[in-house]
PDB file of C-alpha atoms in Angstrom:
ATOM      1  CA  MET A   1     114.664  86.192  82.518  1.00 95.00           C
ATOM      2  CA  THR A   2     111.705  84.532  80.848  1.00 96.00           C
ATOM      3  CA  LYS A   3     108.353  86.189  80.263  1.00 95.00           C
ATOM      4  CA  ALA A   4     106.835  84.046  83.040  1.00 96.00           C
ATOM      5  CA  GLU A   5     109.584  85.150  85.448  1.00 97.00           C
ATOM      6  CA  ALA A   6     109.003  88.784  84.470  1.00 96.00           C
ATOM      7  CA  ILE A   7     105.295  88.414  85.203  1.00 97.00           C
ATOM      8  CA  GLU A   8     106.177  86.993  88.633  1.00 97.00           C
ATOM      9  CA  GLU A   9     108.429  90.023  89.278  1.00 97.00           C
ATOM     10  CA  VAL A  10     105.559  92.348  88.345  1.00 98.00           C
ATOM     11  CA  LYS A  11     103.348  90.482  90.823  1.00 98.00           C
ATOM     12  CA  LYS A  12     106.026  90.918  93.519  1.00 98.00           C
ATOM     13  CA  LEU A  13     106.244  94.604  92.650  1.00 97.00           C
ATOM     14  CA  VAL A  14     102.531  95.311  93.004  1.00 98.00           C
ATOM     15  CA  ALA A  15     102.325  93.263  96.225  1.00 98.00           C
ATOM     16  CA  ALA A  16     105.249  95.059  97.867  1.00 97.00           C
ATOM     17  CA  PRO A  17     104.249  97.406 100.714  1.00 95.00           C
ATOM     18  CA  SER A  18     106.992  99.783  99.547  1.00 94.00           C
ATOM     19  CA  CYS A  19     105.548 100.086  96.031  1.00 96.00           C
ATOM     20  CA  CYS A  20     104.330 103.596  95.230  1.00 96.00           C
ATOM     21  CA  PRO A  21     100.773 103.998  93.920  1.00 97.00           C
ATOM     22  CA  GLU A  22     101.917 104.925  90.405  1.00 97.00           C
ATOM     23  CA  ALA A  23     104.135 101.855  89.984  1.00 97.00           C
ATOM     24  CA  LYS A  24     101.437  99.654  91.492  1.00 97.00           C
ATOM     25  CA  ALA A  25      98.884 100.983  88.991  1.00 98.00           C
ATOM     26  CA  ALA A  26     101.290 100.522  86.076  1.00 98.00           C
ATOM     27  CA  GLY A  27     102.079  96.973  87.207  1.00 98.00           C
ATOM     28  CA  GLU A  28      98.418  96.081  87.597  1.00 98.00           C
ATOM     29  CA  ALA A  29      97.668  97.552  84.159  1.00 98.00           C
ATOM     30  CA  TYR A  30     100.451  95.445  82.666  1.00 98.00           C
ATOM     31  CA  LEU A  31      99.163  92.273  84.318  1.00 98.00           C
ATOM     32  CA  LYS A  32      95.680  92.941  82.931  1.00 98.00           C
ATOM     33  CA  ALA A  33      97.123  93.568  79.465  1.00 97.00           C
ATOM     34  CA  VAL A  34      99.191  90.367  79.227  1.00 97.00           C
ATOM     35  CA  GLY A  35      98.090  88.425  76.178  1.00 96.00           C
ATOM     36  CA  THR A  36      96.206  91.350  74.645  1.00 97.00           C
ATOM     37  CA  ASN A  37      97.014  93.861  71.923  1.00 97.00           C
ATOM     38  CA  GLY A  38      97.750  96.401  74.647  1.00 97.00           C
ATOM     39  CA  GLU A  39     100.493  94.372  76.302  1.00 97.00           C
ATOM     40  CA  LYS A  40     103.457  96.122  74.668  1.00 96.00           C
ATOM     41  CA  ALA A  41     102.117  99.604  75.463  1.00 98.00           C
ATOM     42  CA  ALA A  42     101.431  98.553  79.062  1.00 98.00           C
ATOM     43  CA  ALA A  43     104.957  97.109  79.340  1.00 97.00           C
ATOM     44  CA  GLU A  44     106.467 100.321  78.003  1.00 97.00           C
ATOM     45  CA  ALA A  45     104.407 102.383  80.464  1.00 98.00           C
ATOM     46  CA  LEU A  46     105.481 100.147  83.339  1.00 98.00           C
ATOM     47  CA  LEU A  47     109.139 100.390  82.399  1.00 98.00           C
ATOM     48  CA  LYS A  48     108.895 104.180  82.101  1.00 98.00           C
ATOM     49  CA  GLU A  49     107.353 104.341  85.579  1.00 97.00           C
ATOM     50  CA  LEU A  50     110.049 102.061  86.993  1.00 97.00           C
ATOM     51  CA  GLU A  51     112.769 104.253  85.492  1.00 97.00           C
ATOM     52  CA  GLU A  52     111.319 107.135  87.517  1.00 96.00           C
ATOM     53  CA  ASP A  53     110.665 105.221  90.742  1.00 96.00           C
ATOM     54  CA  VAL A  54     113.334 102.588  91.320  1.00 97.00           C
ATOM     55  CA  THR A  55     115.971 103.869  93.725  1.00 95.00           C
ATOM     56  CA  SER A  56     119.617 102.949  93.351  1.00 96.00           C
ATOM     57  CA  VAL A  57     121.528 101.552  96.305  1.00 97.00           C
ATOM     58  CA  ASP A  58     123.671 104.698  96.294  1.00 97.00           C
ATOM     59  CA  GLU A  59     120.566 106.900  96.477  1.00 96.00           C
ATOM     60  CA  LEU A  60     119.308 104.802  99.382  1.00 95.00           C
ATOM     61  CA  ILE A  61     122.612 105.127 101.226  1.00 96.00           C
ATOM     62  CA  ALA A  62     122.555 108.894 100.726  1.00 96.00           C
ATOM     63  CA  LEU A  63     118.977 109.043 102.012  1.00 95.00           C
ATOM     64  CA  THR A  64     119.810 107.076 105.158  1.00 95.00           C
ATOM     65  CA  LYS A  65     122.623 109.533 105.928  1.00 95.00           C
ATOM     66  CA  SER A  66     120.447 112.595 105.415  1.00 96.00           C
ATOM     67  CA  GLU A  67     118.323 114.521 107.879  1.00 96.00           C
ATOM     68  CA  HIS A  68     115.258 113.597 105.830  1.00 95.00           C
ATOM     69  CA  GLY A  69     116.167 109.901 106.002  1.00 93.00           C
ATOM     70  CA  VAL A  70     116.505 110.069 109.773  1.00 95.00           C
ATOM     71  CA  LYS A  71     113.059 111.684 109.949  1.00 95.00           C
ATOM     72  CA  ILE A  72     111.581 108.894 107.810  1.00 93.00           C
ATOM     73  CA  PHE A  73     113.296 105.890 109.389  1.00 94.00           C
ATOM     74  CA  GLY A  74     114.356 107.191 112.813  1.00 95.00           C
ATOM     75  CA  ALA A  75     118.014 107.389 113.804  1.00 95.00           C
ATOM     76  CA  ASP A  76     118.396 103.683 114.572  1.00 96.00           C
ATOM     77  CA  GLY A  77     116.340 102.627 111.571  1.00 94.00           C
ATOM     78  CA  ALA A  78     118.380 104.817 109.232  1.00 95.00           C
ATOM     79  CA  LYS A  79     121.639 103.352 110.544  1.00 96.00           C
ATOM     80  CA  ALA A  80     120.330  99.801 110.200  1.00 96.00           C
ATOM     81  CA  LEU A  81     119.066 100.459 106.679  1.00 95.00           C
ATOM     82  CA  GLU A  82     122.367 102.090 105.747  1.00 96.00           C
ATOM     83  CA  ALA A  83     124.232  98.991 106.929  1.00 96.00           C
ATOM     84  CA  GLN A  84     121.888  96.749 104.950  1.00 96.00           C
ATOM     85  CA  ALA A  85     122.339  98.903 101.839  1.00 96.00           C
ATOM     86  CA  GLU A  86     126.140  98.985 102.231  1.00 97.00           C
ATOM     87  CA  LYS A  87     126.164  95.191 102.541  1.00 97.00           C
ATOM     88  CA  ALA A  88     124.002  94.854  99.421  1.00 96.00           C
ATOM     89  CA  LYS A  89     126.258  97.242  97.501  1.00 96.00           C
ATOM     90  CA  ALA A  90     129.366  95.324  98.553  1.00 97.00           C
ATOM     91  CA  ALA A  91     127.735  92.159  97.202  1.00 96.00           C
ATOM     92  CA  GLY A  92     127.131  93.869  93.850  1.00 96.00           C
ATOM     93  CA  GLY A  93     123.606  95.136  94.455  1.00 95.00           C
ATOM     94  CA  LYS A  94     122.497  98.049  92.309  1.00 96.00           C
ATOM     95  CA  TYR A  95     119.100  98.856  93.774  1.00 97.00           C
ATOM     96  CA  CYS A  96     117.444  99.856  97.018  1.00 96.00           C
ATOM     97  CA  VAL A  97     116.911  96.845  99.266  1.00 96.00           C
ATOM     98  CA  CYS A  98     113.117  97.216  99.541  1.00 95.00           C
ATOM     99  CA  PRO A  99     110.962  94.593  97.796  1.00 96.00           C
ATOM    100  CA  ALA A 100     109.513  97.084  95.291  1.00 97.00           C
ATOM    101  CA  CYS A 101     112.907  98.332  94.118  1.00 97.00           C
ATOM    102  CA  GLN A 102     114.311  94.814  94.012  1.00 96.00           C
ATOM    103  CA  ALA A 103     111.482  93.634  91.737  1.00 97.00           C
ATOM    104  CA  GLY A 104     111.474  96.855  89.731  1.00 97.00           C
ATOM    105  CA  GLY A 105     115.239  96.736  89.287  1.00 97.00           C
ATOM    106  CA  ALA A 106     115.079  93.140  88.070  1.00 97.00           C
ATOM    107  CA  LEU A 107     112.482  94.207  85.504  1.00 98.00           C
ATOM    108  CA  LEU A 108     114.606  97.136  84.353  1.00 97.00           C
ATOM    109  CA  ASP A 109     117.622  94.849  84.016  1.00 97.00           C
ATOM    110  CA  HIS A 110     115.589  92.391  81.940  1.00 97.00           C
ATOM    111  CA  ARG A 111     113.219  94.740  80.126  1.00 96.00           C
ATOM    112  CA  GLU A 112     113.297  92.572  77.015  1.00 96.00           C
ATOM    113  CA  ALA A 113     111.326  89.919  78.922  1.00 95.00           C
ATOM    114  CA  LEU A 114     108.397  92.348  79.189  1.00 93.00           C
ATOM    115  CA  LEU A 115     108.613  93.585  75.641  1.00 90.00           C
TER     116      LEU A 115
END
């Protein structure tokens, strides 16, 4: 992943409806810091936040099977999301299927592009 591609992933992350406020703030701070002396520190802060926030596909599957997951997504929604997550896992996916985790996971996998 190139630096330009990493920046595009950060933009996808902050634009994702599923992005939590903390990751969104860290992503926006990184985008503002690009090209400045604070870029590396902002990248490190973003990566630290992503390590805390990005959900694995296995964690997503477990959530969809839980009582809490059914409360969040509804019974039908949880089953549909579980099927989507199982399909992603079978195809080699490592992260939750939501746009924020997909972008965040790509950044974690290619952290050197930010640093």
